[in-house]
mmCIF file of C-alpha atoms and ligand atoms in Angstrom:
data_model
loop_
_atom_site.group_PDB
_atom_site.id
_atom_site.type_symbol
_atom_site.label_atom_id
_atom_site.label_comp_id
_atom_site.label_asym_id
_atom_site.label_seq_id
_atom_site.Cartn_x
_atom_site.Cartn_y
_atom_site.Cartn_z
ATOM 1 C CA MET A 1 -23.955 92.495 158.544
ATOM 2 C CA PHE A 2 -22.014 93.895 161.322
ATOM 3 C CA SER A 3 -23.019 94.000 165.133
ATOM 4 C CA GLU A 4 -22.223 97.213 167.041
ATOM 5 C CA ASP A 5 -19.627 95.380 168.671
ATOM 6 C CA GLU A 6 -17.840 94.497 165.441
ATOM 7 C CA ILE A 7 -18.385 98.131 164.073
ATOM 8 C CA GLU A 8 -16.105 99.378 166.984
ATOM 9 C CA ARG A 9 -13.940 96.625 166.966
ATOM 10 C CA TYR A 10 -12.827 97.215 163.323
ATOM 11 C CA ALA A 11 -13.481 100.878 163.284
ATOM 12 C CA ARG A 12 -9.781 101.768 162.018
ATOM 13 C CA HIS A 13 -10.296 99.055 159.271
ATOM 14 C CA LEU A 14 -13.596 100.609 158.363
ATOM 15 C CA MET A 15 -12.424 103.983 157.775
ATOM 16 C CA LEU A 16 -9.588 102.986 155.444
ATOM 17 C CA LYS A 17 -10.682 103.263 151.647
ATOM 18 C CA GLU A 18 -8.707 100.066 150.635
ATOM 19 C CA ILE A 19 -10.872 97.742 153.243
ATOM 20 C CA GLY A 20 -13.849 99.339 154.203
ATOM 21 C CA GLY A 21 -17.263 97.661 154.694
ATOM 22 C CA GLU A 22 -16.731 95.548 151.950
ATOM 23 C CA GLY A 23 -12.998 94.600 152.701
ATOM 24 C CA GLN A 24 -14.020 93.638 156.357
ATOM 25 C CA GLN A 25 -16.957 91.599 155.021
ATOM 26 C CA ARG A 26 -14.259 89.536 152.892
ATOM 27 C CA LEU A 27 -12.090 89.273 156.030
ATOM 28 C CA LYS A 28 -15.012 87.805 157.694
ATOM 29 C CA GLN A 29 -16.209 85.407 155.568
ATOM 30 C CA ALA A 30 -12.499 84.047 154.693
ATOM 31 C CA THR A 31 -11.093 80.887 155.959
ATOM 32 C CA VAL A 32 -7.288 80.655 156.374
ATOM 33 C CA THR A 33 -5.144 77.630 157.344
ATOM 34 C CA LEU A 34 -1.981 78.504 159.275
ATOM 35 C CA VAL A 35 0.857 75.939 159.115
ATOM 36 C CA GLY A 36 3.655 76.140 161.544
ATOM 37 C CA LEU A 37 2.936 78.041 164.642
ATOM 38 C CA GLY A 38 6.086 79.310 165.734
ATOM 39 C CA GLY A 39 7.525 82.610 165.357
ATOM 40 C CA LEU A 40 6.086 83.271 162.157
ATOM 41 C CA GLY A 41 2.865 81.664 161.948
ATOM 42 C CA GLY A 42 1.923 82.390 165.858
ATOM 43 C CA THR A 43 2.169 86.034 165.591
ATOM 44 C CA ALA A 44 0.780 86.223 161.841
ATOM 45 C CA GLY A 45 -2.461 84.185 163.516
ATOM 46 C CA GLN A 46 -2.648 87.101 166.183
ATOM 47 C CA TYR A 47 -2.981 89.562 163.407
ATOM 48 C CA LEU A 48 -5.274 87.685 161.324
ATOM 49 C CA ALA A 49 -7.649 86.970 164.398
ATOM 50 C CA ALA A 50 -7.467 90.835 165.307
ATOM 51 C CA ALA A 51 -8.428 91.641 161.935
ATOM 52 C CA GLY A 52 -11.438 89.668 161.965
ATOM 53 C CA VAL A 53 -10.757 86.854 159.457
ATOM 54 C CA GLY A 54 -13.680 84.517 159.930
ATOM 55 C CA ARG A 55 -12.208 81.152 160.454
ATOM 56 C CA LEU A 56 -8.633 79.837 161.198
ATOM 57 C CA ARG A 57 -7.604 76.585 160.893
ATOM 58 C CA LEU A 58 -4.216 75.943 163.144
ATOM 59 C CA VAL A 59 -1.954 73.103 162.082
ATOM 60 C CA ASP A 60 1.211 72.432 164.085
ATOM 61 C CA PRO A 61 2.432 69.193 165.602
ATOM 62 C CA ASP A 62 4.891 70.637 168.116
ATOM 63 C CA THR A 63 4.782 71.722 171.940
ATOM 64 C CA VAL A 64 6.019 74.976 173.477
ATOM 65 C CA SER A 65 9.803 75.013 174.528
ATOM 66 C CA LEU A 66 11.857 77.024 176.747
ATOM 67 C CA SER A 67 14.149 78.398 173.475
ATOM 68 C CA ASN A 68 10.987 79.297 171.364
ATOM 69 C CA LEU A 69 9.907 82.238 173.930
ATOM 70 C CA GLN A 70 12.996 84.314 172.557
ATOM 71 C CA ARG A 71 10.860 84.926 169.773
ATOM 72 C CA GLN A 72 7.668 82.799 169.541
ATOM 73 C CA VAL A 73 5.917 85.745 171.709
ATOM 74 C CA PRO A 74 2.082 84.508 171.434
ATOM 75 C CA TYR A 75 3.280 82.030 174.153
ATOM 76 C CA GLU A 76 4.212 82.155 177.435
ATOM 77 C CA THR A 77 6.493 80.497 180.356
ATOM 78 C CA ALA A 78 3.567 78.617 181.548
ATOM 79 C CA ASP A 79 2.759 77.411 178.181
ATOM 80 C CA LEU A 80 5.701 75.151 178.338
ATOM 81 C CA ASN A 81 5.260 71.716 176.994
ATOM 82 C CA ALA A 82 1.730 72.426 175.952
ATOM 83 C CA PRO A 83 0.386 71.744 171.874
ATOM 84 C CA LYS A 84 0.821 74.948 170.344
ATOM 85 C CA PRO A 85 -2.185 74.864 168.525
ATOM 86 C CA LYS A 86 -4.266 74.185 171.491
ATOM 87 C CA VAL A 87 -2.650 77.416 173.332
ATOM 88 C CA LEU A 88 -2.698 79.552 170.161
ATOM 89 C CA ALA A 89 -6.363 78.711 169.692
ATOM 90 C CA ARG A 90 -7.089 79.673 173.478
ATOM 91 C CA ARG A 91 -5.268 82.874 172.905
ATOM 92 C CA LEU A 92 -6.753 84.084 169.808
ATOM 93 C CA HIS A 93 -10.174 83.472 170.996
ATOM 94 C CA ALA A 94 -9.338 85.687 173.927
ATOM 95 C CA LEU A 95 -8.339 88.495 171.408
ATOM 96 C CA ASN A 96 -11.461 87.830 169.245
ATOM 97 C CA PRO A 97 -14.191 85.642 170.055
ATOM 98 C CA ASN A 98 -16.052 86.722 166.586
ATOM 99 C CA VAL A 99 -13.377 84.193 164.963
ATOM 100 C CA ALA A 100 -13.956 80.444 164.748
ATOM 101 C CA ILE A 101 -10.905 78.447 165.454
ATOM 102 C CA GLU A 102 -9.964 75.216 164.499
ATOM 103 C CA HIS A 103 -6.794 73.511 166.130
ATOM 104 C CA HIS A 104 -4.996 70.587 164.957
ATOM 105 C CA GLU A 105 -2.337 69.355 167.002
ATOM 106 C CA ARG A 106 -0.451 67.199 164.425
ATOM 107 C CA ALA A 107 1.820 67.786 160.929
ATOM 108 C CA PHE A 108 0.102 69.203 157.923
ATOM 109 C CA GLU A 109 -2.217 67.155 155.746
ATOM 110 C CA ALA A 110 -3.781 68.257 152.483
ATOM 111 C CA ASN A 111 -7.028 68.016 154.046
ATOM 112 C CA ASP A 112 -6.169 71.061 156.266
ATOM 113 C CA LEU A 113 -6.852 72.968 152.905
ATOM 114 C CA ARG A 114 -10.534 72.206 152.644
ATOM 115 C CA GLY A 115 -12.836 75.037 152.049
ATOM 116 C CA VAL A 116 -9.757 77.286 152.422
ATOM 117 C CA ASP A 117 -9.081 80.657 150.733
ATOM 118 C CA LEU A 118 -5.565 81.279 151.805
ATOM 119 C CA ALA A 119 -2.949 79.137 153.400
ATOM 120 C CA LEU A 120 0.088 80.868 155.555
ATOM 121 C CA ASP A 121 3.341 78.516 155.713
ATOM 122 C CA GLY A 122 5.461 79.540 158.514
ATOM 123 C CA THR A 123 7.254 76.219 159.088
ATOM 124 C CA ASP A 124 10.991 76.038 159.010
ATOM 125 C CA SER A 125 11.552 72.712 157.278
ATOM 126 C CA PHE A 126 11.927 72.216 153.544
ATOM 127 C CA PRO A 127 10.237 68.970 153.245
ATOM 128 C CA ALA A 128 7.379 70.733 155.286
ATOM 129 C CA ARG A 129 7.160 73.603 152.722
ATOM 130 C CA PHE A 130 7.259 71.456 149.695
ATOM 131 C CA ALA A 131 4.607 69.459 150.929
ATOM 132 C CA ILE A 132 2.219 72.564 151.840
ATOM 133 C CA ASN A 133 3.108 74.021 148.237
ATOM 134 C CA GLN A 134 2.261 70.491 146.489
ATOM 135 C CA ALA A 135 -0.988 70.559 148.237
ATOM 136 C CA CYS A 136 -1.870 74.259 147.873
ATOM 137 C CA VAL A 137 -0.942 73.856 144.070
ATOM 138 C CA GLU A 138 -3.596 70.786 143.766
ATOM 139 C CA ALA A 139 -6.330 72.659 145.617
ATOM 140 C CA GLY A 140 -5.875 76.196 143.919
ATOM 141 C CA VAL A 141 -5.309 77.598 147.091
ATOM 142 C CA THR A 142 -2.959 80.912 147.310
ATOM 143 C CA LEU A 143 -0.006 80.462 149.509
ATOM 144 C CA VAL A 144 1.908 83.244 151.546
ATOM 145 C CA SER A 145 5.276 81.676 152.654
ATOM 146 C CA GLY A 146 7.803 83.209 155.106
ATOM 147 C CA ALA A 147 11.440 82.205 156.333
ATOM 148 C CA LEU A 148 14.008 83.286 158.414
ATOM 149 C CA GLY A 149 17.688 83.329 158.533
ATOM 150 C CA PRO A 150 19.832 84.582 161.421
ATOM 151 C CA TRP A 151 19.336 88.345 160.294
ATOM 152 C CA SER A 152 17.363 88.258 157.140
ATOM 153 C CA GLY A 153 13.765 87.214 156.201
ATOM 154 C CA GLN A 154 11.495 87.011 153.269
ATOM 155 C CA VAL A 155 8.231 86.761 152.260
ATOM 156 C CA GLY A 156 6.508 85.266 148.841
ATOM 157 C CA ALA A 157 3.080 84.830 147.519
ATOM 158 C CA PHE A 158 2.090 81.923 145.323
ATOM 159 C CA ALA A 159 -0.816 81.168 143.033
ATOM 160 C CA PRO A 160 0.070 79.516 139.925
ATOM 161 C CA HIS A 161 -3.967 78.970 139.413
ATOM 162 C CA VAL A 162 -4.588 82.624 138.910
ATOM 163 C CA GLY A 163 -2.389 83.063 135.711
ATOM 164 C CA ALA A 164 0.175 81.350 133.173
ATOM 165 C CA TYR A 165 3.007 83.341 134.453
ATOM 166 C CA GLN A 166 2.543 82.574 138.367
ATOM 167 C CA PRO A 167 5.036 80.658 139.955
ATOM 168 C CA CYS A 168 4.715 78.229 142.646
ATOM 169 C CA TYR A 169 7.238 77.865 145.873
ATOM 170 C CA ALA A 170 8.781 74.914 143.778
ATOM 171 C CA CYS A 171 9.794 77.125 140.810
ATOM 172 C CA PHE A 172 11.569 79.350 143.050
ATOM 173 C CA VAL A 173 12.922 76.567 145.387
ATOM 174 C CA PRO A 174 13.032 73.208 143.373
ATOM 175 C CA SER A 175 14.948 71.421 145.863
ATOM 176 C CA GLU A 176 16.550 71.825 149.216
ATOM 177 C CA PRO A 177 19.213 74.155 149.177
ATOM 178 C CA PRO A 178 22.888 72.922 150.446
ATOM 179 C CA GLU A 179 23.069 75.897 152.789
ATOM 180 C CA ALA A 180 19.606 75.421 154.039
ATOM 181 C CA GLU A 181 19.683 77.138 157.657
ATOM 182 C CA ALA A 182 17.353 76.010 160.427
ATOM 183 C CA CYS A 183 17.212 78.397 163.636
ATOM 184 C CA ALA A 184 18.251 75.559 165.892
ATOM 185 C CA VAL A 185 21.448 75.526 164.194
ATOM 186 C CA HIS A 186 22.354 79.076 163.295
ATOM 187 C CA GLY A 187 20.514 80.994 165.507
ATOM 188 C CA VAL A 188 17.882 83.988 164.726
ATOM 189 C CA VAL A 189 17.547 87.331 166.367
ATOM 190 C CA GLY A 190 13.991 87.128 167.816
ATOM 191 C CA ALA A 191 12.566 90.484 166.904
ATOM 192 C CA LEU A 192 13.004 89.709 163.274
ATOM 193 C CA ALA A 193 10.214 86.918 163.478
ATOM 194 C CA GLY A 194 7.821 89.513 164.214
ATOM 195 C CA VAL A 195 8.746 91.561 161.093
ATOM 196 C CA VAL A 196 7.995 88.932 158.829
ATOM 197 C CA ALA A 197 5.340 87.408 160.570
ATOM 198 C CA CYS A 198 3.490 90.945 160.268
ATOM 199 C CA GLN A 199 4.666 90.992 156.514
ATOM 200 C CA MET A 200 2.983 87.667 156.147
ATOM 201 C CA ALA A 201 -0.323 88.908 158.070
ATOM 202 C CA LEU A 202 -0.211 92.141 155.847
ATOM 203 C CA GLU A 203 -0.084 90.070 152.541
ATOM 204 C CA ALA A 204 -2.699 87.827 153.790
ATOM 205 C CA ILE A 205 -5.194 90.789 154.325
ATOM 206 C CA LYS A 206 -4.515 92.468 151.034
ATOM 207 C CA LEU A 207 -5.157 88.934 149.192
ATOM 208 C CA ILE A 208 -8.475 88.662 150.911
ATOM 209 C CA THR A 209 -9.790 92.469 150.773
ATOM 210 C CA GLY A 210 -7.973 93.238 147.311
ATOM 211 C CA ALA A 211 -6.041 96.100 148.755
ATOM 212 C CA GLY A 212 -2.937 97.380 146.852
ATOM 213 C CA THR A 213 -0.628 95.109 144.956
ATOM 214 C CA PRO A 214 0.011 91.752 146.595
ATOM 215 C CA LEU A 215 3.488 89.721 146.492
ATOM 216 C CA LEU A 216 2.226 87.322 144.135
ATOM 217 C CA GLY A 217 5.131 85.978 141.671
ATOM 218 C CA ARG A 218 7.145 88.143 143.922
ATOM 219 C CA LEU A 219 9.710 87.843 147.058
ATOM 220 C CA TRP A 220 10.175 90.538 149.501
ATOM 221 C CA ILE A 221 13.685 90.154 151.407
ATOM 222 C CA TYR A 222 14.637 92.030 154.381
ATOM 223 C CA ASP A 223 18.170 92.416 155.673
ATOM 224 C CA ALA A 224 17.798 93.326 159.507
ATOM 225 C CA LEU A 225 21.513 94.250 160.022
ATOM 226 C CA LYS A 226 21.400 96.981 157.031
ATOM 227 C CA ALA A 227 17.448 97.816 157.801
ATOM 228 C CA GLU A 228 17.069 97.454 153.984
ATOM 229 C CA GLY A 229 14.553 95.808 151.949
ATOM 230 C CA ARG A 230 14.089 94.737 148.369
ATOM 231 C CA THR A 231 11.630 92.791 146.200
ATOM 232 C CA LEU A 232 12.408 90.600 143.667
ATOM 233 C CA ASN A 233 10.359 89.184 140.843
ATOM 234 C CA MET A 234 10.343 85.231 140.549
ATOM 235 C CA ALA A 235 9.906 83.265 137.157
ATOM 236 C CA LYS A 236 7.762 80.332 136.674
ATOM 237 C CA ASP A 237 9.348 77.161 135.879
ATOM 238 C CA PRO A 238 7.408 75.888 132.612
ATOM 239 C CA ALA A 239 8.773 72.580 133.493
ATOM 240 C CA CYS A 240 7.963 72.778 137.159
ATOM 241 C CA PRO A 241 6.588 69.204 138.221
ATOM 242 C CA VAL A 242 4.366 70.637 140.624
ATOM 243 C CA CYS A 243 2.695 73.420 138.930
ATOM 244 C CA ALA A 244 3.150 73.019 135.280
ATOM 245 C CA GLY A 245 -0.161 72.704 133.843
ATOM 246 C CA ALA A 246 -2.069 73.617 137.098
ATOM 247 C CA ALA A 247 -5.586 74.454 136.334
ATOM 248 C CA ALA A 248 -6.578 78.059 136.014
ATOM 249 C CA GLU A 249 -10.076 79.379 137.488
ATOM 250 C CA LYS A 250 -9.776 77.693 140.732
ATOM 251 C CA ASN A 251 -8.974 80.574 142.944
ATOM 252 C CA THR A 252 -11.455 81.333 145.392
ATOM 253 C CA ILE A 253 -10.405 85.142 146.000
ATOM 254 C CA ALA A 254 -11.700 87.584 143.674
ATOM 255 C CA PRO A 255 -10.102 91.096 143.897
ATOM 256 C CA LEU A 256 -12.059 93.739 144.946
ATOM 257 C CA PRO A 257 -13.235 96.166 142.126
ATOM 258 C CA HIS A 258 -11.407 99.705 142.522
HETATM 259 ZN ZN1 ZN B 1 5.891 75.367 140.122
#
């Protein structure tokens, strides 16, 4: 099941009652698509590779720019102008060669969800988020979504295919908010990206292993200036044009029996 190298590498997971050998096996068998490989997807990808997720699919059309490096710490100055998926794939392989990594230097396509257990959205534009959500709902793939404001961040998980009351991202954000903030316009404190990226990676690990209570249908909001977090319930919109009537029974992640 695990090689000696893997048993040593994942020792701190294997001793956790919420993960253990069975959870680690689930991680090894999981396939996760990461869309948007900046401060959120890039750092979340590092933790998922380190955790031993079996297969990662990396998708982003962007290259590394100098203003990225203030918060997108998987990249180095020497990576300037290189495609992010290619650089990140190399870095994740160096971190954990047990992980199979695909990289796609282009925008997200629905096909990126084939054979996937979970998708992480770390993009910073509403059109991209809506497209990823729609594709996840259609494919019955659970979505973990993260977003950054200048000094605040949020993470939610969406899986309308697992229950009639579960919202999708479009139930929560039906259209682009007028006050939509982009890092490029309003700025963002760099270390906050790490906080939100790690919360995304944690939720992915919980969903895959069945540990704890996932953020499904809930939104975690972190206020960095106050150092305070809170969690809200998100309501399903019964008239949501994206997920109303989304078929149940499509989910591929069954929770571990406890
Ligand atoms: Zn919806």
